[in-house]
Coordinates of C-alpha atoms in Angstrom, one line a residue:
M1 CA 47.5 -30.6 -47.9
Q2 CA 43.8 -30.4 -48.6
K3 CA 43.1 -33.0 -45.9
K4 CA 45.1 -31.0 -43.4
I5 CA 43.2 -27.8 -44.2
I6 CA 39.8 -29.6 -43.8
A7 CA 41.0 -31.1 -40.5
L8 CA 42.0 -27.7 -39.2
A9 CA 38.7 -26.2 -40.3
V10 CA 36.7 -28.9 -38.4
A11 CA 38.9 -28.5 -35.3
G12 CA 38.2 -24.8 -35.4
I13 CA 34.4 -25.3 -35.7
L14 CA 34.5 -27.7 -32.7
A15 CA 36.6 -25.4 -30.6
A16 CA 34.5 -22.3 -31.1
P17 CA 31.7 -23.3 -28.7
V18 CA 34.3 -24.3 -26.1
A19 CA 35.9 -20.9 -26.4
A20 CA 32.5 -19.2 -26.0
Q21 CA 32.0 -21.2 -22.8
A22 CA 35.4 -20.5 -21.3
G23 CA 34.0 -20.7 -17.8
V24 CA 33.0 -24.4 -18.2
E25 CA 35.3 -26.8 -16.3
V26 CA 35.7 -30.3 -17.7
Y27 CA 36.8 -32.8 -14.9
G28 CA 36.7 -36.4 -14.0
K29 CA 38.3 -39.4 -12.3
A30 CA 39.7 -42.6 -13.7
R31 CA 39.8 -45.3 -11.0
L32 CA 40.8 -48.9 -11.9
S33 CA 42.1 -51.9 -10.1
V34 CA 43.4 -55.4 -10.9
G35 CA 43.5 -58.4 -8.6
V36 CA 41.8 -61.5 -7.3
I37 CA 38.2 -61.2 -6.1
S38 CA 36.4 -64.0 -4.3
N39 CA 32.9 -64.9 -3.3
D40 CA 31.8 -68.2 -1.5
D41 CA 29.2 -69.9 -3.7
A42 CA 28.2 -73.5 -3.2
T43 CA 26.2 -73.5 -6.4
A44 CA 27.6 -75.9 -9.0
N45 CA 29.3 -74.4 -12.1
R46 CA 29.8 -71.0 -10.6
E47 CA 33.2 -69.3 -10.1
D48 CA 34.3 -68.6 -6.6
S49 CA 37.3 -66.4 -7.5
K50 CA 38.8 -64.8 -10.5
L51 CA 41.4 -62.3 -11.7
S52 CA 39.4 -59.1 -12.4
I53 CA 40.0 -55.7 -13.8
S54 CA 37.4 -53.3 -12.3
S55 CA 36.3 -49.7 -12.7
H56 CA 35.5 -48.0 -9.4
A57 CA 33.1 -45.0 -9.6
S58 CA 35.1 -43.5 -12.5
R59 CA 33.4 -40.3 -13.8
L60 CA 33.3 -37.5 -16.3
G61 CA 31.7 -34.1 -15.5
F62 CA 31.1 -30.5 -16.6
K63 CA 30.4 -27.6 -14.3
G64 CA 30.2 -23.9 -14.3
T65 CA 29.0 -20.7 -12.5
E66 CA 27.6 -17.3 -13.5
D67 CA 28.0 -14.2 -11.4
L68 CA 24.6 -12.5 -11.0
G69 CA 25.9 -9.7 -8.9
N70 CA 25.3 -8.6 -5.3
G71 CA 27.0 -11.8 -4.0
L72 CA 24.6 -14.1 -5.9
K73 CA 25.7 -16.7 -8.4
A74 CA 24.1 -19.4 -10.5
L75 CA 25.8 -22.8 -10.6
W76 CA 25.3 -26.1 -12.5
Q77 CA 26.9 -29.5 -12.8
I78 CA 26.5 -32.5 -15.1
E79 CA 28.3 -35.6 -13.9
R80 CA 28.1 -39.1 -15.2
S81 CA 29.7 -42.4 -14.2
V82 CA 32.0 -44.0 -16.7
D83 CA 32.9 -47.7 -16.6
F84 CA 36.4 -48.1 -18.1
T85 CA 36.1 -51.8 -18.3
D86 CA 32.7 -52.0 -20.0
K87 CA 32.2 -51.6 -23.8
S88 CA 28.7 -50.2 -23.0
T89 CA 28.2 -46.5 -23.7
T90 CA 25.7 -46.1 -20.8
L91 CA 26.5 -43.2 -18.5
G92 CA 25.0 -43.4 -15.1
V93 CA 23.7 -40.2 -13.4
R94 CA 25.9 -38.9 -10.5
N95 CA 25.5 -35.5 -8.9
T96 CA 23.7 -33.4 -11.6
F97 CA 22.0 -30.2 -10.7
A98 CA 21.4 -26.5 -11.1
G99 CA 21.0 -23.9 -8.3
L100 CA 21.8 -20.6 -6.6
A101 CA 24.4 -19.7 -4.1
G102 CA 24.9 -16.6 -1.9
D103 CA 25.3 -15.3 1.6
F104 CA 22.2 -17.4 2.5
G105 CA 23.9 -20.6 1.5
T106 CA 23.3 -22.9 -1.5
V107 CA 20.1 -24.3 -3.0
L108 CA 20.3 -27.1 -5.5
L109 CA 17.7 -29.0 -7.6
G110 CA 18.3 -32.3 -9.5
S111 CA 20.3 -35.4 -8.4
H112 CA 22.6 -35.1 -5.5
D113 CA 24.1 -37.0 -2.5
T114 CA 21.7 -36.8 0.4
P115 CA 22.7 -34.9 3.5
Y116 CA 22.7 -38.3 5.2
K117 CA 25.4 -39.5 2.8
M118 CA 27.4 -36.3 3.0
A119 CA 27.6 -36.4 6.8
T120 CA 30.3 -39.2 7.2
G121 CA 31.9 -39.7 3.8
S122 CA 35.2 -38.0 5.0
L123 CA 35.6 -40.9 7.5
D124 CA 36.1 -43.6 4.9
P125 CA 39.7 -43.9 3.7
F126 CA 38.7 -46.6 1.3
A127 CA 35.9 -44.7 -0.5
D128 CA 35.0 -45.9 -4.0
T129 CA 37.0 -49.1 -3.8
F130 CA 36.2 -52.7 -3.0
A131 CA 36.7 -51.7 0.6
D132 CA 34.2 -48.9 0.6
Y133 CA 32.5 -48.4 4.0
N134 CA 29.0 -49.2 2.4
A135 CA 29.9 -52.8 3.2
V136 CA 28.9 -51.9 6.7
I137 CA 27.0 -48.5 6.5
D138 CA 23.5 -49.0 5.0
S139 CA 23.7 -48.2 1.2
D140 CA 20.0 -47.7 0.8
N141 CA 20.2 -44.6 3.0
D142 CA 23.8 -43.6 2.5
A143 CA 23.1 -42.8 -1.1
R144 CA 22.5 -40.3 -3.9
S145 CA 18.9 -39.4 -4.8
R146 CA 17.1 -38.2 -7.8
N147 CA 14.2 -35.6 -7.5
I148 CA 16.0 -33.8 -4.7
L149 CA 15.9 -30.2 -3.4
V150 CA 19.0 -29.6 -1.2
Y151 CA 19.9 -26.6 1.0
L152 CA 23.4 -26.2 2.3
S153 CA 24.0 -23.5 4.9
P154 CA 27.1 -21.2 5.0
D155 CA 30.0 -22.3 7.1
M156 CA 29.4 -21.0 10.6
S157 CA 32.7 -21.3 12.4
G158 CA 33.1 -24.9 11.2
L159 CA 29.4 -25.9 11.5
T160 CA 27.4 -26.6 8.3
M161 CA 23.7 -27.6 8.2
A162 CA 22.2 -29.5 5.3
A163 CA 18.6 -30.4 4.5
A164 CA 16.9 -32.1 1.6
L165 CA 13.4 -32.8 0.4
I166 CA 13.1 -35.8 -2.0
T167 CA 9.8 -35.9 -3.8
D168 CA 10.2 -39.5 -5.2
F169 CA 13.0 -42.0 -4.9
A170 CA 11.2 -44.2 -7.6
D171 CA 11.1 -41.4 -10.2
D172 CA 7.4 -41.7 -10.7
N173 CA 5.9 -38.4 -9.8
L174 CA 2.3 -39.6 -10.0
K175 CA 1.2 -42.9 -8.6
D176 CA -0.3 -45.5 -10.9
S177 CA -1.3 -49.1 -10.7
N178 CA 2.3 -50.2 -11.1
A179 CA 3.8 -47.8 -8.6
S180 CA 1.8 -47.3 -5.4
Q181 CA 4.7 -46.4 -3.3
E182 CA 5.1 -42.7 -2.7
Q183 CA 8.7 -43.0 -1.5
G184 CA 9.1 -39.3 -0.6
A185 CA 11.9 -38.6 1.9
I186 CA 13.5 -36.0 4.1
S187 CA 17.2 -36.0 4.9
L188 CA 19.0 -33.8 7.5
A189 CA 22.6 -33.4 8.7
G190 CA 24.7 -31.2 10.9
M191 CA 28.4 -31.3 10.2
Y192 CA 31.2 -29.7 12.3
K193 CA 34.8 -29.5 11.1
N194 CA 37.3 -27.4 13.0
G195 CA 40.9 -28.2 13.7
P196 CA 41.4 -31.9 14.5
L197 CA 37.7 -32.6 15.1
D198 CA 35.2 -33.8 12.5
A199 CA 31.7 -34.6 13.9
S200 CA 28.3 -35.1 12.3
L201 CA 24.8 -36.2 13.1
A202 CA 22.3 -37.2 10.3
Y203 CA 18.7 -38.3 10.1
Q204 CA 16.7 -39.6 7.2
S205 CA 13.1 -40.9 6.7
V206 CA 11.8 -42.6 3.6
K207 CA 8.1 -43.1 3.1
D208 CA 6.8 -46.4 1.9
A209 CA 10.3 -47.9 1.6
V210 CA 9.8 -51.4 3.1
G211 CA 7.6 -54.3 2.3
T212 CA 5.2 -55.3 -0.6
G213 CA 2.1 -53.6 0.7
P214 CA 1.0 -52.3 3.0
Y215 CA 4.3 -50.5 2.9
E216 CA 6.3 -49.2 5.9
D217 CA 8.5 -46.2 6.4
M218 CA 12.2 -46.5 6.9
T219 CA 14.2 -44.2 9.2
A220 CA 17.9 -44.0 9.8
V221 CA 20.1 -42.1 12.3
K222 CA 23.9 -41.8 11.9
L223 CA 26.6 -40.3 14.2
G224 CA 30.1 -39.8 12.9
V225 CA 33.3 -38.6 14.8
G226 CA 36.7 -38.1 13.3
Y227 CA 39.9 -36.9 15.0
A228 CA 43.4 -36.1 13.8
V229 CA 46.1 -37.3 16.2
A230 CA 49.1 -35.0 15.7
S231 CA 49.5 -34.5 12.0
A232 CA 50.0 -38.0 10.7
T233 CA 47.1 -40.1 12.1
K234 CA 43.4 -39.7 11.4
L235 CA 40.8 -41.8 13.3
G236 CA 37.1 -42.2 12.4
L237 CA 34.0 -43.8 14.0
V238 CA 30.5 -44.1 12.6
Y239 CA 27.5 -45.5 14.4
E240 CA 24.2 -46.1 12.6
N241 CA 20.8 -47.4 13.4
V242 CA 18.3 -48.2 10.6
D243 CA 14.7 -49.0 11.5
M244 CA 12.8 -50.9 8.7
G245 CA 9.5 -51.2 10.6
N246 CA 7.8 -54.4 11.5
V247 CA 8.8 -56.1 8.2
M248 CA 12.5 -56.3 8.9
G249 CA 13.0 -54.6 12.3
D250 CA 16.0 -52.4 13.0
Q251 CA 19.8 -52.9 12.6
S252 CA 22.7 -51.1 14.2
N253 CA 26.0 -50.8 12.4
V254 CA 29.4 -49.7 13.6
Y255 CA 32.5 -48.7 11.5
F256 CA 36.0 -47.7 12.6
S257 CA 38.8 -46.4 10.4
A258 CA 42.4 -45.3 10.8
A259 CA 44.8 -43.6 8.3
H260 CA 48.4 -43.0 9.2
G261 CA 50.9 -41.1 7.1
L262 CA 54.2 -42.9 6.5
G263 CA 56.0 -40.0 4.8
D264 CA 57.0 -39.6 1.1
G265 CA 53.4 -39.6 0.0
M266 CA 52.6 -43.0 1.6
T267 CA 49.6 -43.6 3.8
A268 CA 48.5 -46.8 5.6
N269 CA 44.8 -47.4 6.0
F270 CA 42.8 -49.7 8.2
A271 CA 39.0 -50.3 8.7
F272 CA 36.9 -52.6 10.8
G273 CA 33.1 -52.8 10.9
Q274 CA 30.2 -54.8 12.3
K275 CA 26.7 -55.1 10.8
G276 CA 24.4 -55.9 13.6
D277 CA 21.7 -58.5 13.8
L278 CA 18.6 -57.7 11.8
G279 CA 15.4 -57.2 13.8
N280 CA 14.7 -60.2 15.9
T281 CA 16.9 -62.6 13.9
S282 CA 19.9 -63.7 15.9
D283 CA 23.3 -64.3 14.1
S284 CA 22.2 -62.3 11.1
G285 CA 25.0 -59.7 11.0
A286 CA 28.4 -59.6 9.3
T287 CA 32.0 -58.6 10.1
F288 CA 34.1 -56.5 7.8
F289 CA 37.7 -55.4 7.7
A290 CA 40.2 -53.8 5.3
V291 CA 43.9 -53.0 5.2
G292 CA 45.8 -51.1 2.5
V293 CA 48.4 -48.6 1.5
N294 CA 48.3 -45.6 -0.8
K295 CA 51.2 -43.9 -2.6
A296 CA 50.6 -40.4 -4.0
L297 CA 52.7 -39.8 -7.1
S298 CA 51.3 -36.2 -7.5
D299 CA 48.3 -34.2 -6.3
K300 CA 46.3 -35.9 -9.1
T301 CA 47.7 -39.5 -9.3
E302 CA 48.0 -42.2 -6.7
L303 CA 48.6 -45.9 -6.6
Y304 CA 47.1 -48.3 -3.9
A305 CA 46.9 -51.9 -2.8
L306 CA 44.4 -53.3 -0.4
Y307 CA 42.9 -56.5 1.0
T308 CA 39.3 -56.6 2.3
K309 CA 36.9 -59.3 3.5
I310 CA 33.4 -59.5 4.8
D311 CA 32.1 -62.6 6.8
G312 CA 28.4 -63.2 7.4
D313 CA 26.9 -64.9 10.4
K314 CA 25.0 -68.1 10.0
N315 CA 21.6 -66.4 9.5
A316 CA 22.8 -63.5 7.4
N317 CA 20.6 -64.1 4.4
N318 CA 20.9 -60.6 3.1
A319 CA 22.8 -59.0 0.3
Y320 CA 25.9 -58.1 2.2
G321 CA 28.8 -57.6 -0.1
L322 CA 31.9 -55.5 -0.9
G323 CA 32.4 -52.4 -3.0
V324 CA 29.9 -50.0 -4.5
G325 CA 27.9 -49.9 -7.7
N326 CA 29.3 -51.7 -10.7
Q327 CA 32.3 -53.2 -8.9
S328 CA 30.5 -55.0 -6.1
I329 CA 31.2 -58.6 -4.9
G330 CA 28.4 -60.6 -3.5
A331 CA 25.7 -58.0 -3.4
A332 CA 22.4 -59.0 -4.9
G333 CA 21.3 -57.3 -8.1
T334 CA 24.7 -56.1 -9.3
T335 CA 25.9 -57.0 -12.7
G336 CA 28.9 -54.9 -13.6
A337 CA 32.6 -55.5 -13.6
G338 CA 33.7 -57.4 -10.5
T339 CA 30.5 -59.1 -9.7
I340 CA 30.7 -62.9 -9.4
G341 CA 28.7 -65.7 -7.8
S342 CA 25.4 -65.4 -6.1
P343 CA 24.0 -63.0 -3.5
Y344 CA 26.0 -63.0 -0.3
V345 CA 24.4 -65.4 2.3
G346 CA 25.0 -66.6 5.8
D347 CA 28.1 -68.5 6.8
S348 CA 29.8 -67.1 3.6
S349 CA 32.3 -64.5 2.7
A350 CA 33.5 -62.2 0.0
S351 CA 37.0 -60.8 -0.4
A352 CA 39.3 -58.8 -2.7
L353 CA 43.1 -58.5 -3.0
V354 CA 43.8 -55.8 -5.6
A355 CA 46.2 -53.1 -6.7
G356 CA 44.8 -49.9 -8.3
I357 CA 45.4 -46.5 -9.8
N358 CA 43.4 -43.3 -9.2
L359 CA 43.7 -40.4 -11.6
K360 CA 42.0 -37.0 -11.4
F361 CA 41.9 -34.5 -14.3
S362 CA 40.5 -31.0 -14.9
S363 CA 40.6 -28.4 -17.6
M364 CA 41.2 -25.7 -14.9

C-alpha cells in the first residue's frame, strides 16, 4: 500500500507541470521498415546486401502558441529526430524555432527547412523513405538549416512567399583559423496551391560552399509543378539546376512522380528521376526509379511496400545513394541504420525492397 501511495505522489508531481502547460502539444512520428537493401561494392570482405530494419526520419516534438492579442501570437517548437533502431540516445535537431505570427505573416528564428526545400516537398510521394526524392534532387540545397531567419507570407489566394537569411551553415559565427568559410546563404521561394494546381519556383545561394580554398559560391534554381487529375491521380514534376562554380561545374536534375488512389485507403506510387552529368564530365549522372503501394489503416497509421533503385553512369564518382539521413544506402559519410558498403560510384547501383509502417501521434 505504501508503495502505491508513493507512486501516486510521484505521478502527481510529474503531472503538475504538464497541467500548467496545457497548451503544449506533444507529437511525433514512428517510421520503420524491414527488407533487403543492396549496394554494389567490389571491395573484398564487404557486404553487398542484407536484411535490414531501418528507422526513417522518426521524430518527437513539442510545440505551443501564446495569444498576444490584436491578432498577434508567439509560437515555438522543439523537434528532434529519434532512431528507433539505434540504442544511442542522441537526438538530432529538426525544425526547432521560436517566432511571431500575425496578419503580416510568420517570422521564425532557429533551425528550419529552407524555402528552397519547402517549395517542392509535396511532390514527393516517397518522402522520408529509401525512395525519397533526394536521390535525385540535390540534398545539399534541399535541406534544413541552422542559424536561420525565415519569413512566410500570408496565403494570398493560394500564393505564399517565403524568404530566409542563413547566417552560417557551419555553425561558426566568427571565422577562425579552422573555419575560413563564411557559408552564409539566402533562400527564396514562391509557392502557389489552388485547386488541382501546385506550382513553385525556388532560388538559393550559399557563399563559400565549394572547394578547399579559394572557395566558390553555390547557387541552385528549382521549378516544381504538380497537378491533380480528377480526384484519384496526382502528378508531379521537378526540374533543378545546381551551379557549383568552376570547381565542379553545374548539374541539372529532373524528377517525375505519380500517385493514384486505388480505393479503400490504397494508393499506388511511382517515381522516376535523372541526375544530369556533372560539369564537363560526360557520363557522370545517375538514373533513379521507385514503385510502391500504401495502405491507410486510419488517419494516423499506414503500411507500405516499395522497391527502389539508382544506377550510376560509368563516370559517376559522386555520393549518389538512396534514402535520407540515418537510413541511406550508398551515400558517402552516412553511418546509421541501413548504410552498407562504400560510397556509391560509377557503373554501380543501390537498391531497396522493403515493407514499412508509419505512425503519427499527438496529445491533441
